[in-house]
Coordinates of C-alpha atoms in Angstrom, one line a residue:
X1 CA -22.5 24.0 19.1
X2 CA -25.9 22.9 20.1
X3 CA -26.9 19.3 19.6
X4 CA -30.0 18.8 17.4
X5 CA -33.2 18.1 19.3
X6 CA -34.5 14.7 19.0
X7 CA -37.0 12.3 20.6
X8 CA -35.4 9.0 21.1
X9 CA -38.7 7.2 21.9
X10 CA -40.0 7.4 18.3
X11 CA -39.1 4.4 16.1
X12 CA -39.3 6.5 12.8
X13 CA -38.4 10.1 11.6
X14 CA -39.2 12.4 8.7
X15 CA -36.7 15.1 7.8
X16 CA -38.5 18.4 8.6
X17 CA -36.9 21.7 7.6
X18 CA -38.3 24.8 9.4
X19 CA -38.1 28.1 7.4
X20 CA -38.3 31.1 9.8
X21 CA -36.6 34.5 10.4
X22 CA -34.4 35.8 13.2
X23 CA -34.0 39.2 14.9
X24 CA -31.4 41.7 13.6
X25 CA -29.4 40.7 16.8
X26 CA -29.4 37.2 15.6
X27 CA -31.4 35.9 18.5
X28 CA -34.2 33.4 17.9
X29 CA -37.5 33.9 19.3
X30 CA -40.2 31.2 19.7
X31 CA -43.0 33.4 18.2
X32 CA -41.0 33.7 15.2
X33 CA -41.3 29.9 14.6
X34 CA -45.0 30.2 14.9
X35 CA -45.0 32.2 11.7
X36 CA -42.6 29.8 9.9
X37 CA -43.5 27.2 7.3
X38 CA -42.9 23.5 8.3
X39 CA -42.3 21.1 5.4
X40 CA -41.3 17.5 5.1
X41 CA -39.1 15.7 2.5
X42 CA -40.9 13.5 -0.1
X43 CA -38.8 11.2 -2.5
X44 CA -40.3 12.0 -5.9
X45 CA -42.2 8.9 -7.4
X46 CA -42.1 7.2 -4.0
X47 CA -44.8 8.5 -1.8
X48 CA -44.2 7.6 2.0
X49 CA -41.0 5.8 1.1
X50 CA -39.7 3.7 4.1
X51 CA -36.0 3.9 4.0
X52 CA -35.4 2.1 7.2
X53 CA -34.4 -1.4 6.0
X54 CA -31.2 -2.4 4.0
X55 CA -33.5 -2.6 0.9
X56 CA -35.5 0.6 1.7
X57 CA -33.6 2.9 -0.7
X58 CA -34.5 2.3 -4.4
X59 CA -31.3 1.5 -6.2
X60 CA -29.1 1.0 -3.0
X61 CA -26.1 2.8 -2.0
X62 CA -25.0 5.6 -4.4
X63 CA -28.4 5.9 -6.0
X64 CA -29.7 9.7 -6.3
X65 CA -33.4 10.4 -6.2
X66 CA -35.2 13.8 -6.8
X67 CA -37.0 15.2 -3.8
X68 CA -40.0 17.6 -3.1
X69 CA -41.1 19.4 -0.1
X70 CA -44.7 19.2 1.3
X71 CA -46.2 21.8 3.8
X72 CA -47.8 20.6 7.0
X73 CA -50.6 23.0 7.3
X74 CA -51.4 22.8 10.9
X75 CA -48.6 21.0 12.8
X76 CA -49.6 19.5 16.1
X77 CA -46.4 19.1 18.1
X78 CA -48.3 18.6 21.4
X79 CA -49.5 15.3 20.1
X80 CA -47.0 12.4 20.2
X81 CA -48.2 8.9 20.4
X82 CA -49.2 5.9 18.3
X83 CA -50.4 7.2 14.9
X84 CA -50.5 10.8 16.1
X85 CA -48.0 13.7 16.0
X86 CA -46.1 15.7 13.3
X87 CA -44.4 12.8 11.7
X88 CA -47.7 10.9 11.0
X89 CA -49.1 14.3 9.6
X90 CA -46.0 14.5 7.2
X91 CA -46.4 10.7 6.2
X92 CA -50.0 11.3 5.4
X93 CA -48.8 13.9 2.8
X94 CA -46.1 11.4 1.4
X95 CA -43.1 12.2 3.4
X96 CA -40.4 9.7 3.6
X97 CA -39.6 7.7 6.7
X98 CA -36.1 7.4 8.2
X99 CA -34.8 5.4 11.1
X100 CA -33.5 7.5 14.0
X101 CA -32.0 10.6 12.2
X102 CA -29.5 12.1 14.6
X103 CA -26.1 13.6 13.3
X104 CA -26.4 16.5 10.7
X105 CA -23.7 18.6 9.0
X106 CA -24.2 21.3 6.5
X107 CA -21.4 21.9 4.0
X108 CA -21.2 24.6 1.4
X109 CA -23.5 22.8 -1.0
X110 CA -24.8 19.6 0.7
X111 CA -26.4 18.5 4.0
X112 CA -25.2 15.3 5.4
X113 CA -27.3 13.3 7.8
X114 CA -27.2 9.9 9.4
X115 CA -29.8 7.3 10.6
X116 CA -28.4 5.6 13.6
X117 CA -30.4 2.3 13.3
X118 CA -31.1 2.4 9.6
X119 CA -30.2 -0.2 7.0
X120 CA -31.0 -3.3 9.1
X121 CA -33.2 -6.4 8.1
X122 CA -36.3 -5.1 10.2
X123 CA -38.5 -2.1 10.0
X124 CA -39.9 -2.3 13.5
X125 CA -37.9 -1.8 15.6
X126 CA -35.2 -0.6 13.1
X127 CA -32.3 -2.8 13.9
X128 CA -29.5 -1.6 11.4
X129 CA -26.0 -0.1 12.2
X130 CA -26.2 3.0 10.1
X131 CA -26.9 4.9 7.0
X132 CA -25.5 8.2 5.7
X133 CA -27.4 10.5 3.3
X134 CA -26.3 13.6 1.4
X135 CA -29.2 16.1 0.5
X136 CA -28.4 18.6 -2.3
X137 CA -30.7 21.6 -1.6
X138 CA -29.8 23.1 -4.9
X139 CA -30.5 20.2 -7.2
X140 CA -33.3 19.0 -4.7
X141 CA -32.0 15.5 -4.6
X142 CA -31.0 12.9 -2.0
X143 CA -28.4 10.2 -2.2
X144 CA -27.7 7.3 0.1
X145 CA -23.9 7.5 0.3
X146 CA -23.2 4.7 2.9
X147 CA -24.9 1.8 4.6
X148 CA -23.1 -0.2 7.1
X149 CA -22.7 -3.9 6.7
X150 CA -22.3 -4.6 10.4
X151 CA -21.1 -3.2 13.7
X152 CA -17.4 -3.9 12.7
X153 CA -17.8 -1.2 10.0
X154 CA -19.7 1.3 11.9
X155 CA -22.1 0.9 14.8
X156 CA -24.9 3.3 15.8
X157 CA -23.4 6.6 14.5
X158 CA -24.7 9.9 16.0
X159 CA -23.0 13.3 15.6
X160 CA -20.9 14.0 12.7
X161 CA -18.5 16.6 11.1
X162 CA -17.0 17.2 7.7
X163 CA -13.2 17.7 7.5
X164 CA -11.6 19.8 4.8
X165 CA -10.0 16.5 3.5
X166 CA -13.6 15.7 2.4
X167 CA -14.0 13.0 5.1
X168 CA -17.0 12.7 7.4
X169 CA -16.2 11.8 10.9
X170 CA -18.9 9.9 12.8
X171 CA -19.2 9.5 16.4
X172 CA -20.5 6.1 17.5
X173 CA -23.4 5.9 20.1
X174 CA -23.1 2.2 20.6
X175 CA -25.2 0.8 23.5
X176 CA -22.9 -2.4 23.5
X177 CA -19.7 0.0 24.4
X178 CA -19.0 -2.2 27.5
X179 CA -18.1 -5.1 25.2
X180 CA -17.3 -3.1 22.0
X181 CA -15.7 0.2 22.6
X182 CA -17.3 3.5 21.0
X183 CA -15.3 4.8 18.1
X184 CA -14.9 7.7 15.8
X185 CA -15.1 6.4 12.3
X186 CA -14.1 8.1 9.2
X187 CA -16.0 8.1 5.9
X188 CA -14.0 9.0 2.8
X189 CA -15.5 10.7 -0.4
X190 CA -15.2 7.3 -2.0
X191 CA -17.5 5.5 0.6
X192 CA -14.7 3.7 2.5
X193 CA -14.6 3.8 6.2
X194 CA -11.7 3.7 8.7
X195 CA -11.3 3.8 12.4
X196 CA -9.9 7.2 13.6
X197 CA -10.1 6.9 17.3
X198 CA -11.2 4.1 19.9
X199 CA -12.3 4.7 23.5
X200 CA -10.0 3.1 25.8
X201 CA -10.4 4.4 29.3
X202 CA -13.8 5.8 29.1
X203 CA -16.6 3.5 27.5
X204 CA -19.2 6.3 27.0
X205 CA -20.2 7.6 23.5
X206 CA -18.3 10.4 21.5
X207 CA -20.2 13.3 20.7
X208 CA -20.2 17.0 19.6
X209 CA -17.4 16.6 17.1
X210 CA -16.5 19.8 15.2
X211 CA -13.5 21.6 13.8
X212 CA -12.1 25.2 14.6
X213 CA -12.7 27.9 12.1
X214 CA -9.3 27.3 10.4
X215 CA -10.0 23.5 10.1
X216 CA -6.7 22.8 12.0
X217 CA -8.2 21.2 15.1
X218 CA -10.9 18.7 15.7
X219 CA -12.8 19.0 19.0
X220 CA -14.9 16.2 20.4
X221 CA -16.4 15.1 23.8
X222 CA -17.2 11.9 25.6
X223 CA -20.3 12.3 27.4
X224 CA -19.2 10.5 30.7
X225 CA -21.4 8.8 33.2
X226 CA -21.4 10.0 36.8
X227 CA -23.1 7.0 38.2
X228 CA -20.5 4.7 36.4
X229 CA -17.6 6.8 37.5
X230 CA -16.7 7.9 33.9
X231 CA -16.0 11.7 33.6
X232 CA -17.0 13.7 30.8
X233 CA -14.0 14.6 28.6
X234 CA -13.2 17.0 25.8
X235 CA -10.5 16.4 23.4
X236 CA -8.5 18.6 21.0
X237 CA -6.8 16.7 18.1
X238 CA -4.2 18.3 16.1
X239 CA -3.7 16.6 12.6
X240 CA -2.3 17.4 9.3
X241 CA -5.9 17.9 7.6
X242 CA -4.5 18.3 4.2
X243 CA -6.9 18.6 1.3
X244 CA -7.0 15.5 -0.9
X245 CA -9.8 16.9 -3.1
X246 CA -11.7 20.1 -3.7
X247 CA -13.6 20.3 -0.5
X248 CA -17.3 21.4 -0.1
X249 CA -17.0 22.5 3.4

């Protein structure tokens, strides 16, 4: 599974869905994207809402707001610098601002994504430990489902996957891993977090978590660090992933 493209240098993000088409063979072509429609998410009634701080989401954890989509008429991806680039074009049209959106998982009726440094005290640079949002593309709504109170709960989440139990599993990308081991943290449908796995022999970040088509086996990697002598590793984890609720995956 391909990891989402991202630019780690940017302190803020906007959610940008790209509508396009593919060839009958299922192979994507760059020229197709040139004909697509690039849109950005706007929180209705809150133009250019800045969600990056702990108080940035109106109503806090659990609050749901309607969303709209605005079209960026002439995207300029070649421009990327202070005040210029696609994200600033989107913000000028009222698009919401998020802190380092990285992990994303589409279930049957929702799209989950996390903000690695969202939910902190400061906007610039964002210094939080994590936020998780759930987007409902049918109802056109967005909910803040979790916001970490500190690194003990969840530190710098990145890739994620939804199990048939209804739990989200979040891979930490914690730069302080030499003192605080990277972990895989579970987030229950009720909003509770639990530690599922912890790095012991390899301090590098977990990534690429996913499940087999039958939802019986979790696959997850550790990136490794050749210079530091840590090898990349892929794990297969068997577990009784029993349904506790009606899943949406």
